[in-house]
């Protein structure tokens, strides 16, 4: 074999080795890319798991808040029932209609305002259903004067959505005589629009 033949064989071997190097480098680049993609997928899965954990904790917190709200609602209702029982036992004797019992009127207004304030707090904390439940159960035991005062207090606390829903529920679920009494009290307290809305809800 001549020197030229050896040189050609060497050049051919070098060329073949270069092609092998290129193939290996290409395979290595592909492997690195795949590893990077896999690592990105793992990171995304970890982030998703972290987000799911945070959402789960948020849901658990919401459940705890709702349970607390239900407990408070039960306590509020029990307190209202106890107060009404006490009021019934200490009910004043009938008096002429033109006389005004200032003490009783003040107590009625105070109780209604407290309920409206509590409902506004629940609504402002994002617990609208709990607030509406409190109002719905409360109006079942309030007098017409208290109910009208409650409506007015909700308007004062800028809880128009709650009040509109409550008016619809009250007009739908209560007897006509109760609705008429509350409507009359609303007119007396300077709330003719709410009185009209209550009558409209009752006849729908």
PDB file of C-alpha atoms in Angstrom:
ATOM      1  CA  UNK A   1       0.000   0.000   0.000  1.00  0.00           C
ATOM      2  CA  UNK A   2       1.403   3.324  -1.005  1.00  0.00           C
ATOM      3  CA  UNK A   3       1.699   6.445   1.064  1.00  0.00           C
ATOM      4  CA  UNK A   4      -1.134   8.051  -0.908  1.00  0.00           C
ATOM      5  CA  UNK A   5      -3.375   5.111  -0.121  1.00  0.00           C
ATOM      6  CA  UNK A   6      -2.592   5.445   3.582  1.00  0.00           C
ATOM      7  CA  UNK A   7      -3.293   9.162   3.439  1.00  0.00           C
ATOM      8  CA  UNK A   8      -6.666   8.532   1.755  1.00  0.00           C
ATOM      9  CA  UNK A   9      -7.593   5.913   4.345  1.00  0.00           C
ATOM     10  CA  UNK A  10      -6.667   8.326   7.120  1.00  0.00           C
ATOM     11  CA  UNK A  11      -8.733  11.119   5.599  1.00  0.00           C
ATOM     12  CA  UNK A  12     -11.684   8.760   5.144  1.00  0.00           C
ATOM     13  CA  UNK A  13     -11.411   7.652   8.765  1.00  0.00           C
ATOM     14  CA  UNK A  14     -11.269  11.253   9.946  1.00  0.00           C
ATOM     15  CA  UNK A  15     -14.341  12.099   7.890  1.00  0.00           C
ATOM     16  CA  UNK A  16     -16.200   9.103   9.283  1.00  0.00           C
ATOM     17  CA  UNK A  17     -15.207  10.051  12.815  1.00  0.00           C
ATOM     18  CA  UNK A  18     -16.438  13.619  12.266  1.00  0.00           C
ATOM     19  CA  UNK A  19     -19.783  12.307  11.040  1.00  0.00           C
ATOM     20  CA  UNK A  20     -20.003  10.110  14.147  1.00  0.00           C
ATOM     21  CA  UNK A  21     -19.150  13.099  16.337  1.00  0.00           C
ATOM     22  CA  UNK A  22     -21.870  15.135  14.677  1.00  0.00           C
ATOM     23  CA  UNK A  23     -24.380  12.336  15.205  1.00  0.00           C
ATOM     24  CA  UNK A  24     -23.370  11.995  18.840  1.00  0.00           C
ATOM     25  CA  UNK A  25     -23.519  15.736  19.365  1.00  0.00           C
ATOM     26  CA  UNK A  26     -26.966  15.862  17.781  1.00  0.00           C
ATOM     27  CA  UNK A  27     -28.131  13.020  20.014  1.00  0.00           C
ATOM     28  CA  UNK A  28     -26.633  14.766  23.034  1.00  0.00           C
ATOM     29  CA  UNK A  29     -28.382  18.029  22.181  1.00  0.00           C
ATOM     30  CA  UNK A  30     -31.674  16.176  21.790  1.00  0.00           C
ATOM     31  CA  UNK A  31     -31.155  14.452  25.135  1.00  0.00           C
ATOM     32  CA  UNK A  32     -30.365  17.768  26.837  1.00  0.00           C
ATOM     33  CA  UNK A  33     -33.467  19.357  25.307  1.00  0.00           C
ATOM     34  CA  UNK A  34     -35.640  16.455  26.404  1.00  0.00           C
ATOM     35  CA  UNK A  35     -34.183  16.632  29.904  1.00  0.00           C
ATOM     36  CA  UNK A  36     -34.939  20.360  30.055  1.00  0.00           C
ATOM     37  CA  UNK A  37     -38.517  19.756  28.908  1.00  0.00           C
ATOM     38  CA  UNK A  38     -38.926  16.989  31.467  1.00  0.00           C
ATOM     39  CA  UNK A  39     -37.574  19.243  34.185  1.00  0.00           C
ATOM     40  CA  UNK A  40     -39.993  21.984  33.132  1.00  0.00           C
ATOM     41  CA  UNK A  41     -42.893  19.514  33.264  1.00  0.00           C
ATOM     42  CA  UNK A  42     -41.826  18.402  36.739  1.00  0.00           C
ATOM     43  CA  UNK A  43     -41.656  22.031  37.873  1.00  0.00           C
ATOM     44  CA  UNK A  44     -45.118  22.674  36.418  1.00  0.00           C
ATOM     45  CA  UNK A  45     -46.502  19.611  38.211  1.00  0.00           C
ATOM     46  CA  UNK A  46     -44.969  20.788  41.465  1.00  0.00           C
ATOM     47  CA  UNK A  47     -46.462  24.253  40.986  1.00  0.00           C
ATOM     48  CA  UNK A  48     -49.850  22.736  40.190  1.00  0.00           C
ATOM     49  CA  UNK A  49     -49.664  20.598  43.307  1.00  0.00           C
ATOM     50  CA  UNK A  50     -48.755  23.676  45.335  1.00  0.00           C
ATOM     51  CA  UNK A  51     -51.684  25.612  43.858  1.00  0.00           C
ATOM     52  CA  UNK A  52     -54.042  22.724  44.576  1.00  0.00           C
ATOM     53  CA  UNK A  53     -52.840  22.650  48.167  1.00  0.00           C
ATOM     54  CA  UNK A  54     -53.434  26.389  48.508  1.00  0.00           C
ATOM     55  CA  UNK A  55     -56.912  26.060  46.990  1.00  0.00           C
ATOM     56  CA  UNK A  56     -57.688  23.185  49.339  1.00  0.00           C
ATOM     57  CA  UNK A  57     -56.607  25.249  52.335  1.00  0.00           C
ATOM     58  CA  UNK A  58     -58.719  28.162  51.090  1.00  0.00           C
ATOM     59  CA  UNK A  59     -61.745  25.880  50.745  1.00  0.00           C
ATOM     60  CA  UNK A  60     -61.160  24.503  54.224  1.00  0.00           C
ATOM     61  CA  UNK A  61     -61.003  28.051  55.547  1.00  0.00           C
ATOM     62  CA  UNK A  62     -64.245  28.914  53.786  1.00  0.00           C
ATOM     63  CA  UNK A  63     -65.923  25.838  55.262  1.00  0.00           C
ATOM     64  CA  UNK A  64     -64.724  26.849  58.727  1.00  0.00           C
ATOM     65  CA  UNK A  65     -66.072  30.358  58.194  1.00  0.00           C
ATOM     66  CA  UNK A  66     -69.436  29.016  57.059  1.00  0.00           C
ATOM     67  CA  UNK A  67     -69.624  26.715  60.062  1.00  0.00           C
ATOM     68  CA  UNK A  68     -68.857  29.635  62.351  1.00  0.00           C
ATOM     69  CA  UNK A  69     -71.511  31.698  60.599  1.00  0.00           C
ATOM     70  CA  UNK A  70     -74.076  28.924  61.068  1.00  0.00           C
ATOM     71  CA  UNK A  71     -73.179  28.701  64.748  1.00  0.00           C
ATOM     72  CA  UNK A  72     -73.564  32.454  65.101  1.00  0.00           C
ATOM     73  CA  UNK A  73     -76.869  32.343  63.240  1.00  0.00           C
ATOM     74  CA  UNK A  74     -78.178  29.671  65.585  1.00  0.00           C
ATOM     75  CA  UNK A  75     -77.038  31.705  68.570  1.00  0.00           C
ATOM     76  CA  UNK A  76     -78.626  34.861  67.156  1.00  0.00           C
ATOM     77  CA  UNK A  77     -81.886  33.072  66.517  1.00  0.00           C
ATOM     78  CA  UNK A  78     -81.883  31.512  69.985  1.00  0.00           C
ATOM     79  CA  UNK A  79     -81.248  34.948  71.460  1.00  0.00           C
ATOM     80  CA  UNK A  80     -84.090  36.454  69.453  1.00  0.00           C
ATOM     81  CA  UNK A  81     -86.479  33.721  70.512  1.00  0.00           C
ATOM     82  CA  UNK A  82     -85.486  34.142  74.149  1.00  0.00           C
ATOM     83  CA  UNK A  83     -85.933  37.898  73.870  1.00  0.00           C
ATOM     84  CA  UNK A  84     -89.347  37.497  72.282  1.00  0.00           C
ATOM     85  CA  UNK A  85     -90.378  35.057  75.005  1.00  0.00           C
ATOM     86  CA  UNK A  86     -89.317  37.579  77.621  1.00  0.00           C
ATOM     87  CA  UNK A  87     -91.130  40.368  75.807  1.00  0.00           C
ATOM     88  CA  UNK A  88     -94.276  38.251  75.635  1.00  0.00           C
ATOM     89  CA  UNK A  89     -94.122  37.575  79.372  1.00  0.00           C
ATOM     90  CA  UNK A  90     -93.609  41.267  80.093  1.00  0.00           C
ATOM     91  CA  UNK A  91     -95.959  42.541  77.393  1.00  0.00           C
ATOM     92  CA  UNK A  92     -97.563  45.859  78.345  1.00  0.00           C
ATOM     93  CA  UNK A  93    -101.291  46.115  78.809  1.00  0.00           C
ATOM     94  CA  UNK A  94    -103.293  47.475  75.853  1.00  0.00           C
ATOM     95  CA  UNK A  95    -103.353  51.253  75.697  1.00  0.00           C
ATOM     96  CA  UNK A  96    -105.228  53.703  73.476  1.00  0.00           C
ATOM     97  CA  UNK A  97    -103.758  53.790  69.982  1.00  0.00           C
ATOM     98  CA  UNK A  98    -102.838  57.459  70.203  1.00  0.00           C
ATOM     99  CA  UNK A  99    -100.486  56.845  73.119  1.00  0.00           C
ATOM    100  CA  UNK A 100     -96.889  56.034  72.235  1.00  0.00           C
ATOM    101  CA  UNK A 101     -94.745  53.648  74.265  1.00  0.00           C
ATOM    102  CA  UNK A 102     -91.311  55.224  73.847  1.00  0.00           C
ATOM    103  CA  UNK A 103     -89.471  52.443  75.711  1.00  0.00           C
ATOM    104  CA  UNK A 104     -90.936  49.661  73.604  1.00  0.00           C
ATOM    105  CA  UNK A 105     -90.371  51.528  70.343  1.00  0.00           C
ATOM    106  CA  UNK A 106     -86.733  52.092  71.277  1.00  0.00           C
ATOM    107  CA  UNK A 107     -86.198  48.422  72.112  1.00  0.00           C
ATOM    108  CA  UNK A 108     -87.798  47.287  68.842  1.00  0.00           C
ATOM    109  CA  UNK A 109     -85.637  49.649  66.789  1.00  0.00           C
ATOM    110  CA  UNK A 110     -82.465  48.663  68.641  1.00  0.00           C
ATOM    111  CA  UNK A 111     -82.974  44.938  68.035  1.00  0.00           C
ATOM    112  CA  UNK A 112     -83.676  45.469  64.343  1.00  0.00           C
ATOM    113  CA  UNK A 113     -80.613  47.674  63.899  1.00  0.00           C
ATOM    114  CA  UNK A 114     -78.394  45.078  65.576  1.00  0.00           C
ATOM    115  CA  UNK A 115     -79.585  42.395  63.176  1.00  0.00           C
ATOM    116  CA  UNK A 116     -79.067  44.714  60.193  1.00  0.00           C
ATOM    117  CA  UNK A 117     -75.546  45.533  61.371  1.00  0.00           C
ATOM    118  CA  UNK A 118     -74.683  41.847  61.753  1.00  0.00           C
ATOM    119  CA  UNK A 119     -76.069  41.049  58.305  1.00  0.00           C
ATOM    120  CA  UNK A 120     -74.056  43.906  56.787  1.00  0.00           C
ATOM    121  CA  UNK A 121     -70.885  42.554  58.414  1.00  0.00           C
ATOM    122  CA  UNK A 122     -71.517  39.091  56.964  1.00  0.00           C
ATOM    123  CA  UNK A 123     -72.248  40.543  53.518  1.00  0.00           C
ATOM    124  CA  UNK A 124     -69.129  42.722  53.542  1.00  0.00           C
ATOM    125  CA  UNK A 125     -67.066  39.643  54.458  1.00  0.00           C
ATOM    126  CA  UNK A 126     -68.322  37.861  51.356  1.00  0.00           C
ATOM    127  CA  UNK A 127     -70.898  35.724  53.193  1.00  0.00           C
ATOM    128  CA  UNK A 128     -74.019  36.929  51.402  1.00  0.00           C
ATOM    129  CA  UNK A 129     -75.886  33.615  51.763  1.00  0.00           C
ATOM    130  CA  UNK A 130     -75.229  33.569  55.496  1.00  0.00           C
ATOM    131  CA  UNK A 131     -76.413  37.167  55.789  1.00  0.00           C
ATOM    132  CA  UNK A 132     -79.601  36.426  53.856  1.00  0.00           C
ATOM    133  CA  UNK A 133     -80.251  33.329  55.969  1.00  0.00           C
ATOM    134  CA  UNK A 134     -79.899  35.403  59.130  1.00  0.00           C
ATOM    135  CA  UNK A 135     -82.345  37.999  57.818  1.00  0.00           C
ATOM    136  CA  UNK A 136     -84.847  35.438  56.573  1.00  0.00           C
ATOM    137  CA  UNK A 137     -84.967  33.587  59.897  1.00  0.00           C
ATOM    138  CA  UNK A 138     -85.016  36.824  61.874  1.00  0.00           C
ATOM    139  CA  UNK A 139     -88.057  38.231  60.094  1.00  0.00           C
ATOM    140  CA  UNK A 140     -89.958  35.096  61.064  1.00  0.00           C
ATOM    141  CA  UNK A 141     -89.937  36.247  64.701  1.00  0.00           C
ATOM    142  CA  UNK A 142     -89.876  40.044  64.388  1.00  0.00           C
ATOM    143  CA  UNK A 143     -92.901  42.282  64.783  1.00  0.00           C
ATOM    144  CA  UNK A 144     -94.032  44.455  61.837  1.00  0.00           C
ATOM    145  CA  UNK A 145     -92.415  47.498  63.489  1.00  0.00           C
ATOM    146  CA  UNK A 146     -89.128  45.636  63.921  1.00  0.00           C
ATOM    147  CA  UNK A 147     -89.271  44.261  60.387  1.00  0.00           C
ATOM    148  CA  UNK A 148     -89.841  47.699  58.872  1.00  0.00           C
ATOM    149  CA  UNK A 149     -87.022  49.104  60.997  1.00  0.00           C
ATOM    150  CA  UNK A 150     -84.789  46.248  59.834  1.00  0.00           C
ATOM    151  CA  UNK A 151     -85.541  47.088  56.189  1.00  0.00           C
ATOM    152  CA  UNK A 152     -84.746  50.743  56.798  1.00  0.00           C
ATOM    153  CA  UNK A 153     -81.528  49.888  58.664  1.00  0.00           C
ATOM    154  CA  UNK A 154     -80.338  47.689  55.790  1.00  0.00           C
ATOM    155  CA  UNK A 155     -80.876  50.608  53.428  1.00  0.00           C
ATOM    156  CA  UNK A 156     -78.920  52.812  55.845  1.00  0.00           C
ATOM    157  CA  UNK A 157     -76.021  50.312  55.787  1.00  0.00           C
ATOM    158  CA  UNK A 158     -76.081  50.441  51.959  1.00  0.00           C
ATOM    159  CA  UNK A 159     -77.103  46.787  51.669  1.00  0.00           C
ATOM    160  CA  UNK A 160     -79.548  47.291  48.809  1.00  0.00           C
ATOM    161  CA  UNK A 161     -78.956  43.845  47.293  1.00  0.00           C
ATOM    162  CA  UNK A 162     -79.685  42.127  50.587  1.00  0.00           C
ATOM    163  CA  UNK A 163     -82.755  44.266  51.164  1.00  0.00           C
ATOM    164  CA  UNK A 164     -84.162  43.665  47.686  1.00  0.00           C
ATOM    165  CA  UNK A 165     -83.777  39.901  48.136  1.00  0.00           C
ATOM    166  CA  UNK A 166     -85.288  40.048  51.617  1.00  0.00           C
ATOM    167  CA  UNK A 167     -88.271  42.094  50.413  1.00  0.00           C
ATOM    168  CA  UNK A 168     -88.935  39.539  47.678  1.00  0.00           C
ATOM    169  CA  UNK A 169     -88.692  36.622  50.133  1.00  0.00           C
ATOM    170  CA  UNK A 170     -90.839  38.329  52.772  1.00  0.00           C
ATOM    171  CA  UNK A 171     -93.571  39.263  50.313  1.00  0.00           C
ATOM    172  CA  UNK A 172     -93.588  35.756  48.881  1.00  0.00           C
ATOM    173  CA  UNK A 173     -93.515  33.760  52.132  1.00  0.00           C
ATOM    174  CA  UNK A 174     -95.602  35.801  54.601  1.00  0.00           C
ATOM    175  CA  UNK A 175     -99.340  36.200  54.903  1.00  0.00           C
ATOM    176  CA  UNK A 176    -101.067  39.198  53.375  1.00  0.00           C
ATOM    177  CA  UNK A 177    -101.939  40.648  56.778  1.00  0.00           C
ATOM    178  CA  UNK A 178     -98.294  40.603  57.873  1.00  0.00           C
ATOM    179  CA  UNK A 179     -97.221  42.167  54.588  1.00  0.00           C
ATOM    180  CA  UNK A 180     -99.799  44.934  54.971  1.00  0.00           C
ATOM    181  CA  UNK A 181     -98.642  45.691  58.517  1.00  0.00           C
ATOM    182  CA  UNK A 182     -94.996  45.948  57.445  1.00  0.00           C
ATOM    183  CA  UNK A 183     -95.988  48.053  54.423  1.00  0.00           C
ATOM    184  CA  UNK A 184     -97.850  50.472  56.675  1.00  0.00           C
ATOM    185  CA  UNK A 185     -94.868  50.720  59.028  1.00  0.00           C
ATOM    186  CA  UNK A 186     -92.544  51.391  56.082  1.00  0.00           C
ATOM    187  CA  UNK A 187     -94.774  54.268  54.988  1.00  0.00           C
ATOM    188  CA  UNK A 188     -94.752  55.644  58.522  1.00  0.00           C
ATOM    189  CA  UNK A 189     -90.938  55.454  58.599  1.00  0.00           C
ATOM    190  CA  UNK A 190     -90.608  57.310  55.307  1.00  0.00           C
ATOM    191  CA  UNK A 191     -89.784  54.379  53.011  1.00  0.00           C
ATOM    192  CA  UNK A 192     -92.574  54.427  50.384  1.00  0.00           C
ATOM    193  CA  UNK A 193     -90.425  52.838  47.673  1.00  0.00           C
ATOM    194  CA  UNK A 194     -89.651  49.807  49.831  1.00  0.00           C
ATOM    195  CA  UNK A 195     -93.310  49.610  50.832  1.00  0.00           C
ATOM    196  CA  UNK A 196     -94.315  49.509  47.177  1.00  0.00           C
ATOM    197  CA  UNK A 197     -91.686  46.884  46.398  1.00  0.00           C
ATOM    198  CA  UNK A 198     -92.984  44.726  49.255  1.00  0.00           C
ATOM    199  CA  UNK A 199     -96.558  44.910  47.959  1.00  0.00           C
ATOM    200  CA  UNK A 200     -95.348  44.103  44.461  1.00  0.00           C
ATOM    201  CA  UNK A 201     -93.477  41.043  45.771  1.00  0.00           C
ATOM    202  CA  UNK A 202     -96.605  39.870  47.596  1.00  0.00           C
ATOM    203  CA  UNK A 203     -98.813  39.924  44.493  1.00  0.00           C
ATOM    204  CA  UNK A 204     -96.342  38.367  42.073  1.00  0.00           C
TER     205      UNK A 204
END
